[in-house]
Amino acid sequence: MNLDPIFKSAQEAFLHYKNVSGKEKATFLRKIAEGLEAEKHLLIPTASEESNLPEGRITGELGRTVGQIRLFADLVEEGSWVEAVIDHADPERVPAPKPDIRRFLTALGPVVVFGASNFPLAFSTAGGDTISALAAGCPVIYKAHPAHPETSRLVGQVIHKAAIDAALPISVFNHVEGGIEVGQALAKHPQAKAVAFTGSFVGGKALFDAANQRKEPIPVFAEMGSVNPIIALKERLGNNMESLAKQFVSSLTLGAGQFCTNPGLIMVPALHAEDFSDAVKKELEQIAAAPMLHEGIAEAYYNALAILQERKELDWVQVAAAKDLIKAYPALARIKAADWLEDEHFQQEVFGSFALMVVYEHFNELYAIAQRLHGQLTITLWGDEKELAKKVDLINQLEEKCGRLLFKGVPTGVEVGHAMQHGGPYPSTTDSRFTSVGAYAIKRFARPIAFQDMPHELLPDALREENPLGIWRMMDGELKR
Ligand code: NAP
């Protein structure tokens, strides 16, 4: 496939679109949200059929998708996200006069976005990556996920219609279909300025490597999932055994376990291991097998379980009832902390409703686990106030291993807001400094530029003296509106 014409028109669109005002970008984004809502009678059944996800779940996902689009619309309309900083000149300064320097964030350029299989709407064509790139002022070249091609085309049409209605060049959004070679070519194209990806570790790492081997390396923001450990401390678990078992099982089996925040690892004190296993088993027995996204994912799930079933260190609390071509039967195995610490394989994500329960004897073992953990999107620490107060060292260690540390509830259900961090140390993502969910996701697609002694009439609105946008700015070291 010749990608040159696509990138050429995306680049032309960029030179116009990056300078479009926040208000106009907000209008465009809101038109996308309205378009998705107007097409829901088509989108919901199509996405449901292509993904095997129930219509109720897709309806909720559509709500989340339009909600996040409106969050970005509000963000760019308000405008302060550009982090404007102004240091005024001081011609009298000795020994040398001080120049006038003004800095803000400007759009990066055309961004390649890879859609995710497990969220046909919220992390796909008009999902968080596409919308945060458009909000930043970057055209998007979108690689459709082959698991939901028709949904992707429909959403692509909605975005194109919104661009036309907002009087923007249609090439602010480009829909591309194809396999791995096309994906590689997109990431390697000289006019691509960044890549956003949600999916497997293998896919994300391959794109990261390809982008770094380019003549001009570019950033790759790959969200590759993790096992999202839950750590249960003695008192809290002992006093809330049944409710915690319920919460854990509902998080583990939600959407057949096909979430990047699915809890695939749970640390339990030996004192309560038997009782908690029984409580969890009771809950698991009530969960029906649920269809996975496609046969390939179901096959990968059962293959991963088969490899684990060979391991003598594991004691199975619940074995997947049968190997199904498409449905996931939940499964849970137990392992001693000492054995878990011996082999990194036990940290690998099994995409689906499987978790490993690690039984620890004492705090030193738990601390050793915390030190050994790979980077995670989330870690959840269940402890009552008194026991948490004594675990400051553990908390300090866990902060080094995740992007979001929870003290209540379960990791699934990622709130889309201003403070959300969905991105943790490698290998959960390729760049832990950024989030792929929430308002700050926009920062991935912008870079700082400073103007020194620029004639005032040439300055962008965000940096003009009279602050025509009314945004928050750092003026000579003081935050002002
Ligand atoms: P995937 O295989 O990583 O694919 C995601 C996208 O990246 C697809 O468009 C795929 O293209 C493309 N791609 C994959 N490898 C590539 C490469 N080497 N070079 C260029 N492009 C590449 O993810 P998936 O299909 O969604 O699911 C497979 C596995 O990913 C699951 O079993 C699960 O383990 C994991 N997963 C993780 C998350 C998460 O939240 N982190 C979400 C979903 C899935 P083609 O499909 O066209 O080849």
Short mmCIF file of C-alpha atoms in Angstrom, two decimals, residues 248-249 252-253 277 279-288 317-318 330-332 353:
data_model
loop_
_atom_site.label_atom_id
_atom_site.label_comp_id
_atom_site.label_asym_id
_atom_site.label_seq_id
_atom_site.Cartn_x
_atom_site.Cartn_y
_atom_site.Cartn_z
CA PHE A 248 -12.29 -9.56 43.26
CA VAL A 249 -14.25 -12.15 41.26
CA LEU A 252 -11.58 -10.73 37.37
CA THR A 253 -14.46 -11.96 35.23
CA SER A 277 -9.79 -19.46 48.33
CA ALA A 279 -14.90 -17.66 49.30
CA VAL A 280 -13.48 -16.95 45.84
CA LYS A 281 -14.32 -20.43 44.57
CA LYS A 282 -17.91 -20.02 45.75
CA GLU A 283 -18.17 -16.81 43.74
CA LEU A 284 -16.41 -18.23 40.67
CA GLU A 285 -18.81 -21.16 40.54
CA GLN A 286 -21.66 -18.73 39.94
CA ILE A 287 -19.99 -17.11 36.93
CA ALA A 288 -21.03 -18.38 33.52
CA VAL A 317 -8.54 -23.62 43.07
CA GLN A 318 -10.65 -23.62 39.93
CA PRO A 330 -12.67 -18.47 34.61
CA ALA A 331 -9.73 -20.13 36.37
CA LEU A 332 -7.66 -19.54 39.50
CA SER A 353 -10.41 -14.39 33.41
#
